[in-house]
Short mmCIF file of C-alpha atoms in Angstrom, two decimals:
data_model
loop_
_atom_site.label_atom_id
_atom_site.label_comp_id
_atom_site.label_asym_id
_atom_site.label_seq_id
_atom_site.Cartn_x
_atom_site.Cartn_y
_atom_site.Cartn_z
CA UNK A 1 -8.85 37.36 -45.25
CA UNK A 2 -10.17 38.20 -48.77
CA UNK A 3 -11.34 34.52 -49.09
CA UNK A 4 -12.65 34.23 -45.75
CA UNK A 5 -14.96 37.54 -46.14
CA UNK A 6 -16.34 36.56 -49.37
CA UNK A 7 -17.57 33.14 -48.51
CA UNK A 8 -19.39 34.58 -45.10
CA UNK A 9 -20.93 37.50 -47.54
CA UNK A 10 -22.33 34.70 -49.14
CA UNK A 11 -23.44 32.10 -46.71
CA UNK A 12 -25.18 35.07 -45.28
CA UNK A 13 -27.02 35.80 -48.88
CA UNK A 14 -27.84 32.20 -49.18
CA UNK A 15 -29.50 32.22 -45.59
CA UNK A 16 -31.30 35.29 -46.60
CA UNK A 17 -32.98 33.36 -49.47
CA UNK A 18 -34.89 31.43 -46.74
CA UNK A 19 -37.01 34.17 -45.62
CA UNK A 20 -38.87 34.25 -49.31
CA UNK A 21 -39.39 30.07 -48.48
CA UNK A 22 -40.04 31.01 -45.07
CA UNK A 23 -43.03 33.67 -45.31
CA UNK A 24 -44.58 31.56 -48.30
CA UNK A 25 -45.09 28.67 -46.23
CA UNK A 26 -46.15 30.66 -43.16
CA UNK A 27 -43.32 29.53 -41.35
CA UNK A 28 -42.54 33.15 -40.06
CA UNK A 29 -44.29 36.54 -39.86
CA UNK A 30 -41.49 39.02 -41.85
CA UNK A 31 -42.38 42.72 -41.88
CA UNK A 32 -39.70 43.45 -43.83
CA UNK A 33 -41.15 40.98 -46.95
CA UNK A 34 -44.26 43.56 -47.75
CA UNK A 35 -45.17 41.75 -50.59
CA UNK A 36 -46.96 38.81 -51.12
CA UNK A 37 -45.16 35.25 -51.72
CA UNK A 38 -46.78 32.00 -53.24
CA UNK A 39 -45.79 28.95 -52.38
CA UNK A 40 -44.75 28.21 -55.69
CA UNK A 41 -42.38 31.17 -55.64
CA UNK A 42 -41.70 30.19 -52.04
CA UNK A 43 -40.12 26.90 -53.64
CA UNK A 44 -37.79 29.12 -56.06
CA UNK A 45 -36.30 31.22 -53.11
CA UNK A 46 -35.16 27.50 -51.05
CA UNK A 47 -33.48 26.64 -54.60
CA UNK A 48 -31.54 29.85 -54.57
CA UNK A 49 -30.10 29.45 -51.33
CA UNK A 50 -29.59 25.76 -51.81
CA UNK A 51 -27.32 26.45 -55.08
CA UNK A 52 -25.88 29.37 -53.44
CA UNK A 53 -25.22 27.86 -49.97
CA UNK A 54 -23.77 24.43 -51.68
CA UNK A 55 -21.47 26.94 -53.63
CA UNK A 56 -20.41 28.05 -50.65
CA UNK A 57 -19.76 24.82 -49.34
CA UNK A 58 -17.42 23.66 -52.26
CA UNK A 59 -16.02 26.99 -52.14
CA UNK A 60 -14.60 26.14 -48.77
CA UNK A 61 -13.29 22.74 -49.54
CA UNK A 62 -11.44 24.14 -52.59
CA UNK A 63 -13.56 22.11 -55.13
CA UNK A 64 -12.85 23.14 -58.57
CA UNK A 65 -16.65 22.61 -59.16
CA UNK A 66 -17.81 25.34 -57.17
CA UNK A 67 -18.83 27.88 -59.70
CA UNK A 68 -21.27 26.27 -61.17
CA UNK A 69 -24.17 26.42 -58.15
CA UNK A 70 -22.85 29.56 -57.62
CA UNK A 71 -24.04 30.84 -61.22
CA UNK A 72 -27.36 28.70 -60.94
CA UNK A 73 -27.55 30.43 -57.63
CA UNK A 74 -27.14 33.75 -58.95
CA UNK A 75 -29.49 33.65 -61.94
CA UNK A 76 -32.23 32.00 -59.86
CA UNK A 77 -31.56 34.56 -57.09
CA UNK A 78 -31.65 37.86 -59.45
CA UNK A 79 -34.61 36.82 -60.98
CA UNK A 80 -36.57 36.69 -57.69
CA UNK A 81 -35.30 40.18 -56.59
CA UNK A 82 -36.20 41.28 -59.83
CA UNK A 83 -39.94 39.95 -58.89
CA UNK A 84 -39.40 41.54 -55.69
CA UNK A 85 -37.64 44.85 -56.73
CA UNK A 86 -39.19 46.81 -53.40
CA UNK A 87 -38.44 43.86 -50.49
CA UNK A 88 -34.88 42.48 -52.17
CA UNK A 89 -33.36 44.36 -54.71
CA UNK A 90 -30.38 44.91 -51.99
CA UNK A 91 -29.79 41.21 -52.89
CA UNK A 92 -28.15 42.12 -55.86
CA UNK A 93 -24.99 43.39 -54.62
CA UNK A 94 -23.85 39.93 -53.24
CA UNK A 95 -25.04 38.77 -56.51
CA UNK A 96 -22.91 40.26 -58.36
CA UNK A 97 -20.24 39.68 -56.25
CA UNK A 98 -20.47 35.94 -56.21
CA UNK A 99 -21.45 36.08 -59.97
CA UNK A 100 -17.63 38.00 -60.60
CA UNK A 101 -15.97 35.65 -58.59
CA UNK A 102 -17.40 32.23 -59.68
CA UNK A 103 -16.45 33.62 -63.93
CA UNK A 104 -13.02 33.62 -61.89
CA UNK A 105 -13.49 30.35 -61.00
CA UNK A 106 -14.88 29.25 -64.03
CA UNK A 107 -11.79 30.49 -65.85
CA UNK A 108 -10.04 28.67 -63.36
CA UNK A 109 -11.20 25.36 -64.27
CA UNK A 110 -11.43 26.00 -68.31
CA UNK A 111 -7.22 26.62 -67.42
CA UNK A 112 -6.59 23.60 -65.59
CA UNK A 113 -8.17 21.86 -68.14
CA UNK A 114 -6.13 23.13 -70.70
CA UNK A 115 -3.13 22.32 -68.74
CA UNK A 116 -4.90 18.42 -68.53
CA UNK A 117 -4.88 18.50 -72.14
CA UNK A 118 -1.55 20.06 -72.75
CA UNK A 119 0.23 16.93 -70.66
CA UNK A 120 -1.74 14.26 -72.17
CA UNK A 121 0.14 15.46 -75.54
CA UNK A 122 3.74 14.09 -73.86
CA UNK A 123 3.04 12.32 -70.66
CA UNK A 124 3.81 8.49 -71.20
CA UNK A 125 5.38 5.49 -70.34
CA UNK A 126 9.42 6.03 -70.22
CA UNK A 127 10.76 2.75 -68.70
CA UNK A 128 14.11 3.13 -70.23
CA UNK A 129 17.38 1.97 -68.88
CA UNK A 130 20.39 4.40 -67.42
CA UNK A 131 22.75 4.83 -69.85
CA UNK A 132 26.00 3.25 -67.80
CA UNK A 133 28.55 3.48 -70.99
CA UNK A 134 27.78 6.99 -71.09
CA UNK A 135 27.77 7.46 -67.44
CA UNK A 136 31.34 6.35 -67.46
CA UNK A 137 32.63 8.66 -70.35
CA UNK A 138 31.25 11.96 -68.55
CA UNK A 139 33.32 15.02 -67.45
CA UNK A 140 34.75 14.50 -64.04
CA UNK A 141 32.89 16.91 -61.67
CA UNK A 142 29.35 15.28 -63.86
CA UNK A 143 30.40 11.81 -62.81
CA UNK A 144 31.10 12.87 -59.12
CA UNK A 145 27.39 14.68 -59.16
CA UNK A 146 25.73 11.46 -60.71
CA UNK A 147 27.55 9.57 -57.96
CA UNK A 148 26.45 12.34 -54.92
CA UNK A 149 22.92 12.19 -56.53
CA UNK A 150 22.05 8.60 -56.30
CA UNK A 151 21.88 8.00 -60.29
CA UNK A 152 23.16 3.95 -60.77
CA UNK A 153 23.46 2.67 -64.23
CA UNK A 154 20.81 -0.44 -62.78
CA UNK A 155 18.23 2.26 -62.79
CA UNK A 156 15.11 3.68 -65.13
CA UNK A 157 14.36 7.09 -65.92
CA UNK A 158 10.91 8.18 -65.59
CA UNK A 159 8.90 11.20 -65.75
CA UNK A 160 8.89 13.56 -62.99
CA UNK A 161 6.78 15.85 -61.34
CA UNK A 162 7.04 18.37 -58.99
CA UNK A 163 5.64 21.23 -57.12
CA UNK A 164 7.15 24.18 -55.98
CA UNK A 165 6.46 27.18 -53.55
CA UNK A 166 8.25 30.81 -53.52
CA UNK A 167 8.13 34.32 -54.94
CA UNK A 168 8.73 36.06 -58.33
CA UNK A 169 8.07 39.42 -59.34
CA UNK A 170 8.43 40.67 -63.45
CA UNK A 171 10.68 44.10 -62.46
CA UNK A 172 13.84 44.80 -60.13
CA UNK A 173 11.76 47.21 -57.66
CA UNK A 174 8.01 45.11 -58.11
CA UNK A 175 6.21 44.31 -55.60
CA UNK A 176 6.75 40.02 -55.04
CA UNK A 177 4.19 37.36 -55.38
CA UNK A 178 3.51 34.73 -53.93
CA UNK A 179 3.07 31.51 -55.97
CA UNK A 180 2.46 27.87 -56.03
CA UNK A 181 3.17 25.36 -59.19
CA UNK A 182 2.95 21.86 -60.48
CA UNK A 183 5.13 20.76 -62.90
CA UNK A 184 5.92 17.72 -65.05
CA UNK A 185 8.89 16.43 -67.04
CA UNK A 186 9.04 14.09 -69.94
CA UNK A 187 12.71 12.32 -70.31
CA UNK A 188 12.56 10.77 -73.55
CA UNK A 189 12.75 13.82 -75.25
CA UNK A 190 13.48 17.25 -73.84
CA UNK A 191 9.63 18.24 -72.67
CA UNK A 192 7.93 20.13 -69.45
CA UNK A 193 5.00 21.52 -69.15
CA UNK A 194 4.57 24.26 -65.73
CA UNK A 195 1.25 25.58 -64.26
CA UNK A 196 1.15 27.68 -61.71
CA UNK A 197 -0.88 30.37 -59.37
CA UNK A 198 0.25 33.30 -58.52
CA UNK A 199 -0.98 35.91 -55.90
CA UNK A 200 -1.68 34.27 -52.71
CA UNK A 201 -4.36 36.24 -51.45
CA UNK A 202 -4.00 38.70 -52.81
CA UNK A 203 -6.40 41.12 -55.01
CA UNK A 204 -4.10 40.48 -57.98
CA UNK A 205 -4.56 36.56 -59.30
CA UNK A 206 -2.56 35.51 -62.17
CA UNK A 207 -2.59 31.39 -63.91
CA UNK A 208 0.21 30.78 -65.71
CA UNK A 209 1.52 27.78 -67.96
CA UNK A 210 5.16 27.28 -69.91
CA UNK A 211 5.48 24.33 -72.14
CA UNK A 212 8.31 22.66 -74.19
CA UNK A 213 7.14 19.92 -76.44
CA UNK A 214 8.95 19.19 -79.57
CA UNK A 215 11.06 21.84 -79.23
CA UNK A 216 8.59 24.25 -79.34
CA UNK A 217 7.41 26.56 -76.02
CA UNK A 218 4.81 28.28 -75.12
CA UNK A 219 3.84 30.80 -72.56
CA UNK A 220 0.29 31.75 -71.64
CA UNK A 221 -0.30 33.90 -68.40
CA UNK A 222 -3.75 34.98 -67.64
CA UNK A 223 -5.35 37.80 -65.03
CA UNK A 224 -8.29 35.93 -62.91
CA UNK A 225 -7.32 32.62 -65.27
CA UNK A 226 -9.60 34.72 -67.87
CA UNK A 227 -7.91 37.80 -69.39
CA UNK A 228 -4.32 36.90 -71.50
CA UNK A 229 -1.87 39.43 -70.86
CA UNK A 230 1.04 37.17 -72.17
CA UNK A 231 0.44 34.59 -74.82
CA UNK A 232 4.13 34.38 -76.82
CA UNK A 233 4.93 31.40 -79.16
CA UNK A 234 8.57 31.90 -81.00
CA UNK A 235 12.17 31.31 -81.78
CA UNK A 236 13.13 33.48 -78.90
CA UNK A 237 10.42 31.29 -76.77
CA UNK A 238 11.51 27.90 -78.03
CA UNK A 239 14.89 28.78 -76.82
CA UNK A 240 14.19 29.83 -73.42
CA UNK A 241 11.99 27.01 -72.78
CA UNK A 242 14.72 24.93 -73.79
CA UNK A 243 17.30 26.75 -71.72
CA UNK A 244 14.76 26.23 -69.25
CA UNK A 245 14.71 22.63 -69.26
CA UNK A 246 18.09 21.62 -69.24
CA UNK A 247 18.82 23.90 -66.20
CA UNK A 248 16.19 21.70 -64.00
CA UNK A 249 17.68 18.29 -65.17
CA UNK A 250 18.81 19.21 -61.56
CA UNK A 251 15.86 17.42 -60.11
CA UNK A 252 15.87 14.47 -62.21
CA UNK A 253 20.00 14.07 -62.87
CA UNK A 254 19.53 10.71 -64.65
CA UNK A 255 18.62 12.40 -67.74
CA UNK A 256 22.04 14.27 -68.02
CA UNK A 257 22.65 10.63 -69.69
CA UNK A 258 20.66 11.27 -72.60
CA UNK A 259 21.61 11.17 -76.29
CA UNK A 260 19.90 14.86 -76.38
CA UNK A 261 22.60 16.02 -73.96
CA UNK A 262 26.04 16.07 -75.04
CA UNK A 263 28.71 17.19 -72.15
CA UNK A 264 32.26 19.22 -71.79
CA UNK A 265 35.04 19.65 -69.38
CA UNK A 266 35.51 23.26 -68.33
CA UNK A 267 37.80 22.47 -65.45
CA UNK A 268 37.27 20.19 -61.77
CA UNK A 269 34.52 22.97 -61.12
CA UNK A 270 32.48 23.49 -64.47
CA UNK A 271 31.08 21.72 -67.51
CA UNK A 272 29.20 22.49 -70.12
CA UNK A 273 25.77 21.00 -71.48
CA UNK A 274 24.49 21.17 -74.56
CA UNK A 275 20.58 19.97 -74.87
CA UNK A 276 19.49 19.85 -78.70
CA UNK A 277 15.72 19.55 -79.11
CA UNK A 278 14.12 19.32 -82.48
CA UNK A 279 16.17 21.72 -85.13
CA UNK A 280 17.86 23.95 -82.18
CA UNK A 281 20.30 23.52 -79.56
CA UNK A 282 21.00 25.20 -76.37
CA UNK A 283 24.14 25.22 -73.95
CA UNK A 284 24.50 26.30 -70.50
CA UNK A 285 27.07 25.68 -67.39
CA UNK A 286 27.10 23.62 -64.05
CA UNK A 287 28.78 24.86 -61.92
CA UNK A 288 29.95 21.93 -58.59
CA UNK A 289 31.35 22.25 -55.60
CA UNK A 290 33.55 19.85 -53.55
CA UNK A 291 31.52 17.40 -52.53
CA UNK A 292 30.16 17.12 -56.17
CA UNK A 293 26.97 19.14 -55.68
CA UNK A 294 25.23 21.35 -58.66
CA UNK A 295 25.74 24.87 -57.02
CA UNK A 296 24.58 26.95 -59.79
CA UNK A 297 23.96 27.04 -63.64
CA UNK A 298 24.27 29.92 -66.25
CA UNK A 299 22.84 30.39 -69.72
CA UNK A 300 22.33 33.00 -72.04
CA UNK A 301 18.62 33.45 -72.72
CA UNK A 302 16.43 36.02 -74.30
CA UNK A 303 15.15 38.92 -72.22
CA UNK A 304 12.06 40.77 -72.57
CA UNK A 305 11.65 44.67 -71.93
CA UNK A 306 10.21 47.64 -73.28
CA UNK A 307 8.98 45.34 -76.54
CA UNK A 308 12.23 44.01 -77.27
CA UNK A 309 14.27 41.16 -76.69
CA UNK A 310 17.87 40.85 -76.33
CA UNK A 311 20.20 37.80 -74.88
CA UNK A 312 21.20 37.93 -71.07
CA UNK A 313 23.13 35.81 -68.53
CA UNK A 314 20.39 33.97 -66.88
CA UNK A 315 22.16 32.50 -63.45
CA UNK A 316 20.39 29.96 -60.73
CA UNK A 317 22.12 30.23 -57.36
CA UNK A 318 21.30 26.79 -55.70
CA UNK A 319 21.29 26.44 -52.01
CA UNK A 320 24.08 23.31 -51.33
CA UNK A 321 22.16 22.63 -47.75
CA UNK A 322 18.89 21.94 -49.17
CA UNK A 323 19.44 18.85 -50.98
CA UNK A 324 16.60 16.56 -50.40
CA UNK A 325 16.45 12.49 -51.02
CA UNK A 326 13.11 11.75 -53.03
CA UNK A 327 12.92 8.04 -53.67
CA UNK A 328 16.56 7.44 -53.31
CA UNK A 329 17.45 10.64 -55.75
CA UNK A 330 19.37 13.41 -53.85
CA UNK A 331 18.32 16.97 -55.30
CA UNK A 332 18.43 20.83 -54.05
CA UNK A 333 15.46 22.04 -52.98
CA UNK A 334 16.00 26.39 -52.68
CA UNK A 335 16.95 28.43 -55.08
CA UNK A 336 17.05 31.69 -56.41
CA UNK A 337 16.89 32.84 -60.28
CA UNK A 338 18.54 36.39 -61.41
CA UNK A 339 18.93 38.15 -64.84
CA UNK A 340 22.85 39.31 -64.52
CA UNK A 341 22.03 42.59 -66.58
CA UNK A 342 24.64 45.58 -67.45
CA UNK A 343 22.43 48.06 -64.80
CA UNK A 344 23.05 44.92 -62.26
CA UNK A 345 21.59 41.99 -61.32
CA UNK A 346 17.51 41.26 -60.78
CA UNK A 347 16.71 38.28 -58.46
CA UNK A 348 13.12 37.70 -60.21
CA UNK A 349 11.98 34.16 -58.57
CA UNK A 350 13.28 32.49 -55.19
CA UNK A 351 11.47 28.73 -55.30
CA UNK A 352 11.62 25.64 -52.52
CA UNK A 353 10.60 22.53 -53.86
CA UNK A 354 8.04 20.73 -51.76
CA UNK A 355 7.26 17.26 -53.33
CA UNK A 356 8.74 15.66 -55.74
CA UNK A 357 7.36 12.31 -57.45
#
């Protein structure tokens, strides 16, 4: 609804524009224009709702553009009601409006661009055979899941990308949020890189990216894609990004075949990975059912509160019905991610994967 009354607020201040074009011309007799117009001026006011009426335009269509008109359009437009203080200076309420929200959209396309960036650093060619030797030498209930999932040693691994849909919210009794991501997964070495939106419609938009490359994460969340309220780099990062990744090897299982990942037998319902990435390593446990399915993982990974960090059980309940074939590759598609804390457990983020290439 937000979006909806903000782009007829200003398709209705571009439309406006054309009474300055309209009295200069003597196209229309406007009482409520009581000062004079030249033509040449008359000119300046049809720019201004061009720019601001094209912004509009994009703005509907969801092109990442749109901003830009909409600035031209504002700075063209203030500077006429400036000239006309008495007849317009009501204009520059809607001004200032589309002015705020197109920085918001400018911010949104300076972070997508950084996310560009960030996976041309580790998104490449990775036409690399299945490891079949190793296939045969893993822990019973991983063979039975390579099997279920599709993986065949006459395969290639490639990179992957997905995008998800769901909630999240950052404390047990907040309020949750809607989201939307894209993410992307490099197989030759242990490296993601996640962007997402999150807010819906809502008021309250956060951009958010997480990153493992060379063993090293990142996390950068921004209000309106402008203001950084989380930017942490670290040890404790590195090794939740890399927690992080070899928990979702769920939607690519061919990689659990990779020199970087080394497994062990629990028992005909468990085993245990453990994903080394540059100097560190990280270990977590799949947990199967029956029919050879990935049902859940578990990890230890560093928790942030109140300024300090300490080492939880970080558990992913994955929904058995919602496996999915994607090019031949069977993989769940629901689940939900908790923090199994000492005052309980916090479900933070339910997701549904929607596409996966």
């Amino acid at each position: 609804m937000l979006r909806i009354a903000f782009l007829l607020v200003i398709i209705l201040h571009g439309l406006i524009h054309f009474m300055g074009f309209a009295k200069a011309f003597g196209l229309a007799e406007l009482e409520q224009l009581t000062l004079p117009i030249s033509r040449s001026k008359g000119i300046w006011w049809l720019l201004a709702a061009i720019f601001i009426l094209v912004s509009a335009a994009l703005f509907f269509i969801r092109n990442s553009w749109w901003w830009l008109p909409g600035i031209v359009g504002v700075i063209v437009s203030q500077v006429l009601i400036i000239l006309y203080w008495q007849d317009a200076k009501w204009g520059t309420i809607p001004n200032v409006l589309l002015l705020a929200v197109a920085i918001s959209g400018w911010g949104g396309w300076a972070f997508q661009r950084s996310v560009r960036t960030d996976l041309s650093s580790f998104w490449g060619p990775a036409d690399q055979a299945v490891n079949h030797a190793k296939m045969a030498a893993l822990p019973a209930p991983v063979r039975q899941w390579m099997a279920v999932a599709g993986v065949t040693d006459q395969q290639t691994l490639q990179n992957v990308q997905i995008w998800q849909q769901g909630k999240m919210r950052t404390t047990p009794n907040g309020k949750w949020m809607a989201f939307e991501t894209r993410q992307w997964f490099g197989v030759r070495q242990p490296a993601f890189l996640w962007y997402a939106q999150v807010g819906g419609n809502s008021p309250m938009q956060l951009s958010g990216k997480d990153k493992l490359l060379n063993g090293q994460g990142h996390m950068l969340i921004k209000l309106f894609s402008l203001l950084s309220i989380v930017d942490a780099k670290g040890p404790e990062i590195d090794q939740g990004t890399q927690v992080r990744y070899l928990a979702e090897i769920i939607w690519f299982p061919a990689v659990a075949l990779e020199d970087f990942i080394q497994w062990e037998a629990l028992d005909e319902a468990r085993a245990k990975a453990k994903l080394r990435a540059g100097n560190q390593s990280v270990d977590g446990i799949f947990f199967f059912n029956s029919d050879g399915k990935v049902i859940a993982f578990e990890a230890d990974r560093h928790y942030q509160r109140d300024g300090e960090s300490t080492l939880e059980t970080w558990h992913i309940d994955i929904d058995a019905e919602s496996y999915r074939s994607f090019r031949g590759i069977s993989v769940p598609t629901r689940a939900k991610v908790s923090w199994l804390l000492k005052e309980g457990a916090f479900t933070w983020l339910e997701l549904e994967i929607v596409n996966l290439e």
